[in-house]
C-alpha positions as a printed Julia matrix, in Angstrom:
225×3 Matrix{Float64}:
 110.27  107.03  53.89
 112.07  104.09  53.34
 115.03  103.92  50.98
 115.81  107.84  51.63
 120.0   108.07  51.7
 120.34  109.91  55.08
 121.17  113.75  55.1
 123.34  113.94  58.02
 126.62  114.58  57.0
 128.22  112.93  60.06
 125.92  109.89  59.29
 127.65  106.37  60.28
 130.57  104.53  62.22
 133.15  107.03  63.12
 136.56  105.81  65.44
 138.62  108.6   66.53
 142.61  109.0   65.86
 143.72  111.61  68.41
 142.71  114.03  70.8
 145.33  116.59  71.53
 144.68  119.28  74.25
 146.04  122.98  74.03
 148.26  122.21  71.13
 150.45  119.73  73.08
 150.86  115.52  72.24
 148.44  113.98  70.13
 147.21  111.21  72.94
 146.44  108.16  70.51
 145.77  105.33  73.02
 142.33  105.6   73.69
 139.85  104.02  71.84
 136.6   105.73  70.65
 133.39  104.54  68.87
 130.62  106.81  67.79
 127.58  105.8   65.87
 125.9   108.34  64.25
 122.6   108.07  63.28
 120.04  111.18  61.44
 119.21  112.31  64.5
 120.55  109.96  67.4
 124.05  108.9   68.34
 125.81  106.74  70.76
 129.02  107.27  71.83
 131.53  105.13  74.33
 135.13  105.18  74.97
 138.26  102.73  76.57
 138.11  102.89  80.63
 141.61  102.96  81.19
 142.08  100.75  84.95
 144.75  103.63  85.86
 142.17  106.26  85.57
 140.63  105.5   89.13
 142.38  104.33  92.2
 138.83  103.82  93.98
 135.57  103.13  92.99
 133.57  105.57  90.84
 131.9   107.16  93.35
 130.61  110.72  93.35
 133.04  111.37  96.68
 136.06  110.19  94.38
 134.86  111.71  91.35
 134.95  115.33  92.89
 138.36  114.62  93.93
 139.55  114.22  90.61
 141.57  116.18  88.48
 140.38  117.98  85.58
 141.71  115.97  82.91
 140.38  112.73  84.5
 137.36  114.19  85.11
 137.18  115.01  81.4
 137.83  111.17  80.68
 135.54  110.12  82.92
 132.51  112.57  81.87
 132.77  111.39  77.97
 133.25  107.28  79.01
 129.77  106.51  77.67
 127.07  109.15  76.75
 123.95  109.31  74.06
 120.85  111.7   72.54
 120.45  113.34  69.65
 122.99  115.64  67.56
 122.34  118.81  65.5
 125.08  120.62  63.2
 124.84  123.89  61.56
 127.16  124.22  58.52
 129.47  127.84  57.76
 129.96  126.31  54.33
 130.89  123.23  52.69
 134.07  122.46  54.68
 132.98  123.62  58.32
 130.49  124.79  60.77
 129.44  123.48  64.47
 128.21  120.49  65.81
 126.61  119.73  69.24
 125.9   116.21  71.01
 122.38  116.56  73.33
 122.96  114.34  76.51
 119.67  112.25  77.38
 122.16  109.49  79.27
 125.7   110.28  80.16
 127.61  109.09  83.38
 127.81  112.59  84.65
 125.1   115.5   84.04
 126.27  118.25  81.4
 127.51  121.33  82.95
 127.89  123.04  79.74
 126.74  122.31  75.92
 128.78  119.93  73.87
 129.49  122.18  71.01
 132.69  122.32  68.83
 133.94  123.81  65.47
 134.15  121.48  63.14
 136.7   121.12  59.53
 136.04  118.21  56.74
 139.02  116.9   55.91
 137.51  114.85  53.21
 134.37  112.8   52.8
 135.16  110.68  55.98
 137.44  112.34  58.05
 137.15  115.32  60.18
 138.26  117.63  63.04
 136.7   118.3   66.13
 137.85  121.85  67.89
 136.13  122.54  71.56
 137.21  123.71  74.53
 136.69  122.8   78.52
 137.53  124.47  81.63
 139.78  123.15  84.36
 138.97  123.45  88.34
 140.57  126.86  88.26
 138.09  128.16  85.52
 140.62  128.37  82.97
 139.54  127.21  79.45
 141.66  124.78  77.4
 141.24  123.63  74.39
 140.84  120.31  72.35
 141.03  118.8   69.07
 139.89  115.44  67.82
 140.24  114.02  65.09
 137.74  111.41  63.45
 137.35  108.68  60.89
 134.42  107.01  59.04
 134.86  103.53  59.31
 131.04  102.15  57.97
 128.66  104.39  56.47
 125.64  101.81  58.19
 123.07  101.69  57.47
 122.11  102.24  61.72
 119.75  100.79  63.68
 118.2   102.38  66.98
 116.77  100.6   70.15
 115.14  101.55  73.35
 114.2    99.63  75.99
 110.85   99.05  76.56
 108.81  102.17  78.74
 109.0   101.11  82.35
 112.12  100.01  82.31
 116.17  101.28  82.55
 116.61  104.18  80.4
 118.68  103.04  77.57
 119.85  103.69  73.87
 121.28  100.5   71.74
 122.48  101.39  68.67
 123.78   98.7   65.81
 125.53   99.34  62.44
 126.74   96.06  60.2
 129.56   94.34  62.95
 129.14   97.46  65.34
 127.08   98.34  67.96
 127.01  100.42  71.13
 125.0    99.95  74.09
 124.35  102.93  76.71
 122.04  102.21  80.07
 121.24  104.17  82.95
 119.25  102.52  85.73
 119.82  104.71  88.53
 117.52  106.35  90.49
 117.09  110.61  89.98
 116.66  110.59  93.3
 119.56  108.71  94.72
 122.05  111.72  93.48
 124.68  110.32  95.98
 124.45  106.97  94.81
 127.59  104.81  93.6
 127.99  105.62  89.21
 127.82  101.27  89.39
 124.16  101.66  87.91
 125.4   102.97  84.82
 127.21  101.09  81.6
 128.39  101.9   78.19
 130.07   99.43  75.96
 131.51   99.15  72.39
 130.99   95.91  71.07
 131.83   94.11  67.7
 130.82   90.89  66.11
 133.3    88.21  64.86
 132.11   85.2   63.49
 128.74   85.26  64.55
 128.96   86.44  68.04
 128.69   89.88  69.88
 132.35   90.59  71.83
 132.57   93.6   74.57
 135.69   95.93  73.17
 135.66   98.42  75.61
 133.85  100.46  78.01
 132.6   101.17  81.26
 133.88   98.59  83.89
 130.13   97.06  84.32
 129.33   95.84  80.49
 125.9    96.67  79.03
 123.94   93.9   78.37
 124.38   92.44  74.8
 123.57   93.65  71.15
 121.68   90.21  70.76
 119.32   91.36  74.29
 118.69   94.49  72.38
 117.43   93.2   69.51
 115.37   90.43  71.3
 114.18   92.44  74.25
 113.87   96.15  73.08
 111.96   98.56  70.72
 113.7    99.59  67.49
 112.85  103.15  67.11
 110.92  104.7   64.12
 113.63  107.03  63.17
């Protein structure tokens, strides 16, 4: 019902402070914006030009080291989010990928530990090319509480999710044909946007930017949830 406060404790606008693999160096250079509604989410991450030395296509993607593929897989993704609390301070959370630049091979489930009302640690695992498991730790901080709006393209057009919260927005689009699984990944786009002086400006994301939030608000349909 209108006016009810969200009960998802992760609801809001999030930025990542660092990611750390195998208890190594805390990496802080990659910008990340995660918008979380009651159920829907969208996440986009900064694209480093040095990440890829050739166009992003399946043949080239398969030659990348596992650590680079980890970054490519999560450049932009969206879907639904669930969590299960063990107690007031910790539990597990799962991101169900509905849109992603590459198909998810395993559940995106991590353990979380709250550090405060707007800050938590995410602990998860990933595998390298030899099947060896590596741990990662991400530090997340909420920078805004919303409210958030969720938008989807008109039925019959491209797949997509647009999320808008205050002066922040994330737009994820996938215009690729499922039959062309060897086609370049250029039909996929994900962009973090920020509104400054009344104008939306792209901040980071895939090399091919998404449509602007103003187009989302005028051309897409707002979700009821």
